Amino acid sequence: MRERSIGWGTLTTVILMLAVAGIFGLLFDAPLLFAGVCALALLFWHYRHMKQLSVYLWRDKRFAPPAGSGSWGVIYDGLYRLQQRNRRRRKDLARLLKRFRRGAEALPDGAVVIQKDRSIVWSNQLAQRLLGLRWPEDAGQRIDNLIRNPEFIEYINATDGPDLMVFPSPAEPMRMIEFRRMPYDKKQILLVVRDVTQWLRLEQMRRDFVANVSHELRTPLTVVQGYIEMLQDPQSMPPEMWQKAQSMMLEQTHRMDSLVSQLLTLSKIEANDRPDTSHEIDVPGLLSTIAEEAKTLAEERNLSIQLFVESGLMMKGDLMQMRSAFSNLIFNAVHYTPDGGHIKIHWQRCATGAEFAVRDDGDGIAAEHLARLTERFYRVDRARSRKTGGSGLGLAIVKHALSHHQSSLNIESELTFGSTFSFIIPTSLIYIK
Ligand code: ADP
């Protein structure tokens, strides 16, 4: 819009109009009267425009100012220009705000801005979810009124305490939330909140794992160490003890060896979470080899091991992982079925693929243990598992191996009636030869 302003021209026009009115009044011998009437008319015209402007400024909902001519036209045009400039600025600001909001929502962490008096100024949706805030109702509320955990209140009110703390989520007490406090500007504080439940769980698992492995290795090591110390003074050991010492040391080193190889298998399976499942596995052949090994192991225990296998029923998968899964389940049945018991191994087609099942009529497992059996080092009877050379890692290996083959372990067991461990390999991995 071309720049316009009220200049000398406007004043000249007024003087000219008054002069013309005066000259015209000379004809009637009343120049002052005519000039006065003209001045009144001008005043009235200005009054009308002023009224129109005040209505527009205070009451009118229209965006564009009223139309006007002369000096008022210049004012209205100026107002219109101002309006447009404000409108553009508001649009730019709204765009900026939108971009900021989108950025804040895309953050992987929750963010809450609070005032020094602890009232909430702003929060993103993730923070609202993690902290159970209702938005916009909770805007302006004090955060320590909404999260009524005494430790949190102490943390939020302390000026020099640690910046990072973990508390149970007020929305879901089972979840753990990490709060990080950062100065935002002079009067505000930014709280970054993050769900650390999973991380804490993994950290606890890692600690338990290290403690378990150390514990499992320490027992056989202590036995071996005891015998070696006795061997340092051969005189103190009667010759008949020699034989026992040797066989004990051998047994304990076997135990350590089995634990380390199970650990290696587990870590290999875990490390390779996208195994190549395109290898053809001759399941009937594999099962008959494992069953033969199991029979050799149970030779003197009068165990019956029967194989019910659909010939030609093959699968695609990772041979090492599937061999571990099949053999762990079959050997467990051998280990936990008393002498004279019966074990049946099935590999047959079913509606959704092919089912593998090992049934035994052993002691069975009490219901409260079933959900935890696949945890690493979990054993129903530690002493019994140790006697059989078990490490407590077998079913964890099975669980992992199956998860890589779109399958999961199913356990049915009843005390004194025996157990069935089974899983289904989906049709997509099955083929007939
Ligand atoms: P372990 O090396 O101790 O056998 P696993 O992870 O293979 O470890 O098995 C975990 C626990 O599950 C065993 O200690 C045992 O108590 C129980 N279990 C596994 N298979 C059987 C079974 N067929 N019958 C009874 N209990 C079993």
Short mmCIF file of C-alpha atoms and ligand atoms in Angstrom, two decimals:
data_model
loop_
_atom_site.label_atom_id
_atom_site.label_comp_id
_atom_site.label_asym_id
_atom_site.label_seq_id
_atom_site.Cartn_x
_atom_site.Cartn_y
_atom_site.Cartn_z
CA MET A 1 0.00 0.00 0.00
CA ARG A 2 1.35 3.47 -0.95
CA GLU A 3 2.37 5.55 2.08
CA ARG A 4 -0.08 8.38 2.84
CA SER A 5 -0.16 10.93 5.66
CA ILE A 6 -2.05 13.97 6.87
CA GLY A 7 0.12 16.89 5.77
CA TRP A 8 -0.18 20.59 5.06
CA GLY A 9 -2.60 19.83 2.20
CA THR A 10 -5.36 18.95 4.68
CA LEU A 11 -4.97 22.23 6.56
CA THR A 12 -4.86 24.16 3.27
CA THR A 13 -8.12 22.49 2.19
CA VAL A 14 -9.85 23.54 5.46
CA ILE A 15 -8.60 27.13 5.10
CA LEU A 16 -9.69 27.16 1.44
CA MET A 17 -13.18 25.87 2.31
CA LEU A 18 -13.58 28.53 5.01
CA ALA A 19 -12.29 31.21 2.59
CA VAL A 20 -14.71 30.13 -0.18
CA ALA A 21 -17.59 30.13 2.34
CA GLY A 22 -16.54 33.64 3.51
CA ILE A 23 -16.30 34.99 -0.08
CA PHE A 24 -19.67 33.43 -0.88
CA GLY A 25 -21.05 35.09 2.27
CA LEU A 26 -19.83 38.50 0.99
CA LEU A 27 -22.56 38.27 -1.68
CA PHE A 28 -25.11 38.19 1.14
CA ASP A 29 -23.13 40.58 3.28
CA ALA A 30 -22.56 37.87 5.92
CA PRO A 31 -19.06 36.38 5.36
CA LEU A 32 -18.51 35.37 9.01
CA LEU A 33 -21.88 33.62 9.22
CA PHE A 34 -21.13 31.57 6.08
CA ALA A 35 -17.59 30.80 7.31
CA GLY A 36 -19.05 29.80 10.73
CA VAL A 37 -21.67 27.49 9.14
CA CYS A 38 -18.91 25.91 7.03
CA ALA A 39 -16.76 25.39 10.17
CA LEU A 40 -19.76 23.76 11.95
CA ALA A 41 -20.35 21.47 8.98
CA LEU A 42 -16.70 20.48 9.04
CA LEU A 43 -16.86 19.84 12.80
CA PHE A 44 -19.96 17.70 12.35
CA TRP A 45 -18.25 15.68 9.57
CA HIS A 46 -15.26 15.06 11.86
CA TYR A 47 -17.56 14.13 14.77
CA ARG A 48 -19.34 11.53 12.59
CA HIS A 49 -16.04 9.93 11.60
CA MET A 50 -14.79 9.94 15.18
CA LYS A 51 -17.97 8.18 16.29
CA GLN A 52 -17.63 5.68 13.46
CA LEU A 53 -14.01 5.04 14.48
CA SER A 54 -14.89 4.51 18.14
CA VAL A 55 -17.69 2.06 17.18
CA TYR A 56 -15.23 0.20 14.96
CA LEU A 57 -12.53 0.08 17.65
CA TRP A 58 -14.75 -0.98 20.55
CA ARG A 59 -17.74 -2.78 19.18
CA ASP A 60 -17.38 -3.73 15.55
CA LYS A 61 -16.43 -7.32 14.73
CA ARG A 62 -15.37 -6.52 11.20
CA PHE A 63 -11.72 -6.88 10.34
CA ALA A 64 -11.57 -4.02 7.78
CA PRO A 65 -12.03 -0.45 9.11
CA PRO A 66 -14.95 1.61 7.75
CA ALA A 67 -14.56 3.44 4.46
CA GLY A 68 -13.71 7.13 4.60
CA SER A 69 -12.51 9.97 2.48
CA GLY A 70 -10.06 12.82 2.98
CA SER A 71 -8.03 12.86 6.15
CA TRP A 72 -10.20 10.09 7.67
CA GLY A 73 -9.52 7.93 4.64
CA VAL A 74 -5.81 8.26 5.42
CA ILE A 75 -6.40 7.22 9.07
CA TYR A 76 -8.59 4.26 8.09
CA ASP A 77 -6.06 3.07 5.51
CA GLY A 78 -3.32 3.32 8.14
CA LEU A 79 -5.42 1.29 10.56
CA TYR A 80 -6.06 -1.34 7.90
CA ARG A 81 -2.34 -1.58 7.25
CA LEU A 82 -1.66 -2.00 10.98
CA GLN A 83 -4.30 -4.72 11.18
CA GLN A 84 -2.75 -6.61 8.32
CA ARG A 85 0.72 -6.36 9.82
CA ASN A 86 -0.58 -7.71 13.15
CA ARG A 87 -2.44 -10.46 11.41
CA ARG A 88 0.75 -11.54 9.59
CA ARG A 89 2.72 -11.45 12.86
CA ARG A 90 0.05 -13.46 14.64
CA LYS A 91 0.14 -16.05 11.86
CA ASP A 92 3.95 -16.26 12.06
CA LEU A 93 3.74 -16.64 15.82
CA ALA A 94 1.06 -19.34 15.56
CA ARG A 95 3.21 -21.21 13.03
CA LEU A 96 6.22 -20.96 15.35
CA LEU A 97 4.15 -22.17 18.30
CA LYS A 98 2.80 -25.05 16.26
CA ARG A 99 6.33 -26.04 15.23
CA PHE A 100 7.50 -25.83 18.85
CA ARG A 101 4.55 -27.92 20.04
CA ARG A 102 5.14 -30.53 17.34
CA GLY A 103 8.82 -30.67 18.33
CA ALA A 104 7.92 -31.00 22.01
CA GLU A 105 5.44 -33.80 21.26
CA ALA A 106 8.02 -35.64 19.16
CA LEU A 107 10.46 -35.72 22.10
CA PRO A 108 11.06 -39.22 23.42
CA ASP A 109 10.74 -37.82 26.97
CA GLY A 110 7.96 -36.07 28.82
CA ALA A 111 8.49 -32.36 29.55
CA VAL A 112 6.79 -30.17 32.15
CA VAL A 113 7.52 -26.49 32.69
CA ILE A 114 6.77 -25.25 36.19
CA GLN A 115 7.02 -21.83 37.82
CA LYS A 116 9.16 -21.19 40.87
CA ASP A 117 5.92 -21.43 42.92
CA ARG A 118 5.58 -25.04 41.51
CA SER A 119 2.52 -24.27 39.39
CA ILE A 120 2.42 -26.04 36.04
CA VAL A 121 2.78 -23.79 33.01
CA TRP A 122 2.95 -26.32 30.23
CA SER A 123 3.48 -30.04 29.58
CA ASN A 124 3.65 -32.31 26.59
CA GLN A 125 1.31 -35.28 26.12
CA LEU A 126 3.88 -37.89 27.14
CA ALA A 127 4.40 -36.12 30.49
CA GLN A 128 0.62 -35.91 30.95
CA ARG A 129 0.36 -39.66 30.39
CA LEU A 130 3.31 -40.60 32.62
CA LEU A 131 2.26 -38.32 35.46
CA GLY A 132 -1.49 -38.79 35.06
CA LEU A 133 -2.09 -35.06 34.47
CA ARG A 134 -5.47 -33.97 33.14
CA TRP A 135 -5.00 -31.34 30.50
CA PRO A 136 -5.93 -28.46 30.35
CA GLU A 137 -7.64 -28.80 33.77
CA ASP A 138 -4.33 -29.19 35.62
CA ALA A 139 -2.65 -26.22 33.95
CA GLY A 140 -1.80 -23.70 36.69
CA GLN A 141 -2.14 -26.30 39.48
CA ARG A 142 0.80 -26.87 41.81
CA ILE A 143 2.66 -30.01 40.80
CA ASP A 144 3.25 -30.96 44.45
CA ASN A 145 -0.52 -30.97 44.96
CA LEU A 146 -0.96 -33.40 42.09
CA ILE A 147 1.98 -35.71 42.88
CA ARG A 148 1.59 -36.34 46.57
CA ASN A 149 4.68 -38.43 47.14
CA PRO A 150 6.62 -36.96 50.15
CA GLU A 151 9.98 -37.77 48.54
CA PHE A 152 8.93 -36.04 45.33
CA ILE A 153 7.75 -32.99 47.26
CA GLU A 154 11.11 -32.84 49.05
CA TYR A 155 12.92 -33.20 45.71
CA ILE A 156 10.91 -30.52 43.95
CA ASN A 157 11.24 -28.05 46.84
CA ALA A 158 14.97 -28.57 47.45
CA THR A 159 17.18 -25.95 45.84
CA ASP A 160 20.43 -27.86 46.02
CA GLY A 161 19.48 -31.58 46.04
CA PRO A 162 20.25 -34.03 43.22
CA ASP A 163 18.90 -33.07 39.80
CA LEU A 164 17.96 -36.61 38.95
CA MET A 165 15.58 -38.81 40.95
CA VAL A 166 13.37 -41.85 40.35
CA PHE A 167 9.84 -42.17 41.77
CA PRO A 168 6.87 -44.47 41.16
CA SER A 169 4.52 -43.03 38.55
CA PRO A 170 1.49 -41.32 40.15
CA ALA A 171 -0.62 -42.72 37.30
CA GLU A 172 0.64 -46.32 37.52
CA PRO A 173 2.58 -47.06 40.73
CA MET A 174 4.19 -50.14 39.12
CA ARG A 175 6.02 -47.90 36.66
CA MET A 176 9.15 -46.03 37.67
CA ILE A 177 9.66 -42.48 36.42
CA GLU A 178 12.95 -40.64 36.31
CA PHE A 179 12.74 -36.86 36.89
CA ARG A 180 15.49 -34.54 35.72
CA ARG A 181 15.30 -30.94 36.89
CA MET A 182 16.79 -28.17 34.75
CA PRO A 183 16.63 -24.39 35.10
CA TYR A 184 14.56 -23.06 32.18
CA ASP A 185 14.72 -19.34 32.72
CA LYS A 186 14.95 -17.17 35.84
CA LYS A 187 11.46 -17.97 37.01
CA GLN A 188 10.79 -21.38 35.53
CA ILE A 189 12.05 -24.94 35.85
CA LEU A 190 11.93 -27.64 33.19
CA LEU A 191 11.23 -31.18 34.41
CA VAL A 192 12.16 -33.93 31.97
CA VAL A 193 10.38 -37.18 32.83
CA ARG A 194 11.17 -40.61 31.43
CA ASP A 195 9.74 -44.09 32.00
CA VAL A 196 12.70 -46.13 33.29
CA THR A 197 10.74 -49.23 34.39
CA GLN A 198 12.14 -51.40 31.64
CA TRP A 199 15.66 -50.09 32.09
CA LEU A 200 15.56 -50.73 35.86
CA ARG A 201 14.17 -54.20 35.24
CA LEU A 202 16.99 -54.98 32.80
CA GLU A 203 19.54 -53.56 35.23
CA GLN A 204 18.14 -55.78 37.99
CA MET A 205 18.19 -58.78 35.63
CA ARG A 206 21.81 -58.07 34.78
CA ARG A 207 22.75 -57.84 38.47
CA ASP A 208 20.84 -61.06 39.28
CA PHE A 209 22.47 -62.77 36.33
CA VAL A 210 26.01 -61.89 37.44
CA ALA A 211 25.18 -62.89 41.04
CA ASN A 212 23.69 -66.20 39.86
CA VAL A 213 26.58 -67.09 37.57
CA SER A 214 29.09 -66.27 40.33
CA HIS A 215 27.11 -68.34 42.81
CA GLU A 216 26.80 -71.30 40.42
CA LEU A 217 30.53 -71.28 39.71
CA ARG A 218 31.61 -70.72 43.27
CA THR A 219 30.11 -73.97 44.64
CA PRO A 220 32.02 -76.39 42.37
CA LEU A 221 35.13 -74.20 42.60
CA THR A 222 35.06 -74.41 46.40
CA VAL A 223 34.85 -78.22 46.23
CA VAL A 224 37.74 -78.46 43.75
CA GLN A 225 39.79 -75.95 45.75
CA GLY A 226 39.24 -77.97 48.97
CA TYR A 227 40.57 -81.16 47.36
CA ILE A 228 43.55 -79.38 45.80
CA GLU A 229 44.49 -77.97 49.22
CA MET A 230 44.33 -81.49 50.67
CA LEU A 231 46.54 -82.71 47.81
CA GLN A 232 49.23 -80.23 48.77
CA ASP A 233 49.95 -82.44 51.78
CA PRO A 234 49.53 -86.00 50.36
CA GLN A 235 50.48 -87.50 53.75
CA SER A 236 47.30 -86.14 55.33
CA MET A 237 45.05 -87.92 52.83
CA PRO A 238 44.51 -91.66 53.21
CA PRO A 239 44.90 -93.54 49.86
CA GLU A 240 41.21 -94.55 49.77
CA MET A 241 40.29 -90.84 49.72
CA TRP A 242 42.29 -90.33 46.53
CA GLN A 243 39.78 -92.12 44.37
CA LYS A 244 36.88 -90.12 45.82
CA ALA A 245 38.77 -86.83 45.44
CA GLN A 246 39.44 -87.49 41.79
CA SER A 247 35.88 -88.42 40.94
CA MET A 248 34.51 -85.43 42.90
CA MET A 249 36.85 -83.02 41.12
CA LEU A 250 35.92 -84.51 37.76
CA GLU A 251 32.20 -84.19 38.56
CA GLN A 252 32.58 -80.57 39.64
CA THR A 253 34.61 -79.61 36.56
CA HIS A 254 31.94 -81.28 34.39
CA ARG A 255 29.40 -79.16 36.17
CA MET A 256 31.33 -75.96 35.50
CA ASP A 257 31.90 -77.02 31.92
CA SER A 258 28.18 -77.69 31.40
CA LEU A 259 27.27 -74.33 32.96
CA VAL A 260 29.74 -72.43 30.77
CA SER A 261 28.60 -74.19 27.59
CA GLN A 262 24.91 -73.49 28.45
CA LEU A 263 25.84 -69.85 29.05
CA LEU A 264 27.61 -69.70 25.72
CA THR A 265 24.62 -71.26 23.94
CA LEU A 266 22.26 -68.78 25.59
CA SER A 267 24.43 -65.79 24.73
CA LYS A 268 24.84 -67.01 21.13
CA ILE A 269 21.06 -67.36 20.76
CA GLU A 270 20.43 -63.98 22.39
CA ALA A 271 23.09 -62.21 20.33
CA ASN A 272 21.58 -63.51 17.11
CA ASP A 273 18.02 -62.23 17.39
CA ARG A 274 17.42 -62.52 13.63
CA PRO A 275 18.79 -65.96 12.88
CA ASP A 276 18.75 -67.35 9.37
CA THR A 277 15.71 -69.63 9.51
CA SER A 278 16.02 -70.78 5.92
CA HIS A 279 18.01 -73.94 6.72
CA GLU A 280 16.22 -77.22 6.19
CA ILE A 281 16.04 -79.24 9.38
CA ASP A 282 15.34 -82.95 9.23
CA VAL A 283 13.34 -82.99 12.48
CA PRO A 284 12.53 -86.76 12.45
CA GLY A 285 16.24 -87.57 12.00
CA LEU A 286 17.29 -85.07 14.66
CA LEU A 287 14.71 -86.38 17.15
CA SER A 288 15.73 -90.00 16.67
CA THR A 289 19.41 -89.08 17.33
CA ILE A 290 18.47 -87.16 20.51
CA ALA A 291 16.16 -89.99 21.63
CA GLU A 292 19.01 -92.49 21.18
CA GLU A 293 21.30 -90.31 23.31
CA ALA A 294 18.54 -90.05 25.94
CA LYS A 295 18.11 -93.84 25.96
CA THR A 296 21.85 -94.29 26.50
CA LEU A 297 21.71 -91.82 29.37
CA ALA A 298 18.75 -93.61 30.97
CA GLU A 299 20.01 -97.14 30.25
CA GLU A 300 20.21 -98.30 33.85
CA ARG A 301 17.08 -96.54 35.03
CA ASN A 302 14.49 -98.63 33.28
CA LEU A 303 12.94 -95.59 31.59
CA SER A 304 10.74 -96.11 28.56
CA ILE A 305 11.32 -93.53 25.83
CA GLN A 306 8.93 -93.70 22.87
CA LEU A 307 9.07 -91.65 19.70
CA PHE A 308 5.88 -90.82 17.71
CA VAL A 309 7.14 -88.95 14.70
CA GLU A 310 5.49 -88.16 11.38
CA SER A 311 8.10 -89.08 8.82
CA GLY A 312 8.95 -86.49 6.20
CA LEU A 313 7.69 -83.64 8.42
CA MET A 314 10.53 -81.12 8.13
CA MET A 315 10.97 -77.52 9.19
CA LYS A 316 13.03 -74.51 8.24
CA GLY A 317 15.05 -72.88 10.96
CA ASP A 318 18.33 -72.53 12.76
CA LEU A 319 19.71 -76.02 13.38
CA MET A 320 21.80 -75.16 16.47
CA GLN A 321 18.87 -73.37 18.15
CA MET A 322 16.30 -76.04 17.34
CA ARG A 323 18.64 -78.84 18.41
CA SER A 324 19.08 -77.02 21.76
CA ALA A 325 15.30 -76.67 22.15
CA PHE A 326 14.51 -80.33 21.35
CA SER A 327 17.35 -81.78 23.41
CA ASN A 328 16.81 -79.59 26.48
CA LEU A 329 13.16 -80.65 26.67
CA ILE A 330 13.89 -84.34 26.08
CA PHE A 331 16.82 -84.47 28.53
CA ASN A 332 14.79 -82.61 31.16
CA ALA A 333 12.12 -85.29 30.89
CA VAL A 334 14.83 -87.94 31.42
CA HIS A 335 16.32 -86.07 34.39
CA TYR A 336 13.06 -85.33 36.17
CA THR A 337 11.26 -88.65 35.63
CA PRO A 338 11.94 -91.26 38.30
CA ASP A 339 13.26 -94.74 37.40
CA GLY A 340 10.71 -96.90 35.63
CA GLY A 341 8.84 -93.88 34.25
CA HIS A 342 7.55 -93.29 30.72
CA ILE A 343 8.47 -90.55 28.25
CA LYS A 344 6.66 -89.98 24.97
CA ILE A 345 8.01 -87.69 22.27
CA HIS A 346 5.59 -86.46 19.58
CA TRP A 347 6.22 -84.55 16.34
CA GLN A 348 3.04 -84.32 14.30
CA ARG A 349 1.10 -82.03 12.04
CA CYS A 350 -1.64 -79.91 13.61
CA ALA A 351 -4.09 -77.24 12.37
CA THR A 352 -1.60 -74.37 12.67
CA GLY A 353 1.64 -76.15 11.75
CA ALA A 354 3.50 -78.97 13.46
CA GLU A 355 3.44 -79.74 17.16
CA PHE A 356 6.32 -81.04 19.21
CA ALA A 357 5.50 -82.44 22.65
CA VAL A 358 7.39 -84.34 25.36
CA ARG A 359 5.16 -86.10 27.90
CA ASP A 360 6.46 -87.73 31.04
CA ASP A 361 4.79 -89.33 34.03
CA GLY A 362 7.32 -87.95 36.49
CA ASP A 363 6.74 -85.95 39.67
CA GLY A 364 5.22 -82.97 37.89
CA ILE A 365 5.59 -79.33 38.85
CA ALA A 366 3.41 -77.32 41.26
CA ALA A 367 1.32 -74.64 39.53
CA GLU A 368 3.05 -71.71 41.30
CA HIS A 369 6.35 -72.52 39.58
CA LEU A 370 5.07 -72.81 36.01
CA ALA A 371 5.17 -69.14 35.06
CA ARG A 372 8.78 -68.74 36.25
CA LEU A 373 10.31 -71.93 34.81
CA THR A 374 11.78 -70.19 31.76
CA GLU A 375 13.61 -67.57 33.86
CA ARG A 376 17.34 -68.02 33.91
CA PHE A 377 18.55 -70.10 36.85
CA TYR A 378 15.03 -70.74 38.10
CA ARG A 379 14.75 -74.26 39.50
CA VAL A 380 11.95 -75.90 41.44
CA ASP A 381 14.34 -78.00 43.47
CA ARG A 382 17.87 -76.61 43.36
CA ALA A 383 19.48 -79.66 44.96
CA ARG A 384 17.74 -82.06 42.59
CA SER A 385 18.62 -80.01 39.51
CA ARG A 386 22.25 -79.91 40.62
CA LYS A 387 22.29 -83.69 41.07
CA THR A 388 21.20 -84.08 37.46
CA GLY A 389 23.90 -81.64 36.33
CA GLY A 390 21.28 -78.95 35.53
CA SER A 391 22.28 -75.32 35.28
CA GLY A 392 18.81 -73.77 35.37
CA LEU A 393 19.39 -72.31 31.91
CA GLY A 394 17.83 -75.05 29.77
CA LEU A 395 14.29 -73.68 29.53
CA ALA A 396 15.57 -70.10 29.08
CA ILE A 397 17.47 -71.37 26.04
CA VAL A 398 14.32 -73.15 24.77
CA LYS A 399 12.23 -69.99 25.19
CA HIS A 400 14.70 -67.86 23.25
CA ALA A 401 15.24 -70.39 20.49
CA LEU A 402 11.46 -70.77 20.00
CA SER A 403 10.87 -67.02 19.93
CA HIS A 404 13.21 -66.90 16.92
CA HIS A 405 10.97 -69.44 15.17
CA GLN A 406 7.65 -67.67 15.76
CA SER A 407 6.79 -70.12 18.49
CA SER A 408 6.48 -70.26 22.27
CA LEU A 409 6.76 -72.90 24.95
CA ASN A 410 3.64 -74.37 26.47
CA ILE A 411 3.93 -76.15 29.84
CA GLU A 412 1.24 -78.33 31.39
CA SER A 413 2.03 -80.10 34.60
CA GLU A 414 0.37 -81.58 37.62
CA LEU A 415 2.10 -82.76 40.76
CA THR A 416 2.52 -86.58 40.82
CA PHE A 417 0.98 -86.93 37.33
CA GLY A 418 3.83 -85.66 35.19
CA SER A 419 4.44 -82.88 32.72
CA THR A 420 4.01 -82.00 29.06
CA PHE A 421 6.30 -79.48 27.41
CA SER A 422 5.14 -78.57 23.90
CA PHE A 423 5.33 -75.98 21.15
CA ILE A 424 3.92 -75.44 17.67
CA ILE A 425 6.09 -74.52 14.70
CA PRO A 426 3.92 -72.43 12.34
CA THR A 427 2.95 -73.67 8.88
CA SER A 428 5.19 -71.07 7.23
CA LEU A 429 8.27 -72.93 8.55
CA ILE A 430 6.99 -76.45 7.86
CA TYR A 431 7.44 -78.52 4.73
CA ILE A 432 7.02 -82.15 3.74
CA LYS A 433 9.73 -84.19 2.10
P1 ADP B 1 17.79 -77.34 34.78
O1 ADP B 1 19.11 -77.19 34.18
O2 ADP B 1 17.76 -77.14 36.24
O3 ADP B 1 17.07 -78.56 34.34
P2 ADP B 1 15.84 -75.95 33.18
O4 ADP B 1 15.75 -74.52 32.83
O5 ADP B 1 15.98 -76.91 32.07
O6 ADP B 1 17.00 -76.08 34.24
O7 ADP B 1 14.55 -76.34 33.97
C1 ADP B 1 14.13 -75.50 35.04
C2 ADP B 1 13.43 -76.31 36.12
O8 ADP B 1 12.20 -76.79 35.60
C3 ADP B 1 14.19 -77.53 36.54
O9 ADP B 1 15.12 -77.22 37.54
C4 ADP B 1 13.09 -78.40 37.04
O10 ADP B 1 12.78 -78.09 38.39
C5 ADP B 1 11.88 -78.02 36.20
N1 ADP B 1 11.63 -78.99 35.11
C6 ADP B 1 12.03 -78.91 33.83
N2 ADP B 1 11.58 -79.94 33.12
C7 ADP B 1 10.90 -80.73 33.96
C8 ADP B 1 10.16 -81.96 33.83
N3 ADP B 1 10.07 -82.61 32.68
N4 ADP B 1 9.56 -82.46 34.95
C9 ADP B 1 9.63 -81.80 36.13
N5 ADP B 1 10.29 -80.65 36.32
C10 ADP B 1 10.92 -80.13 35.25
#
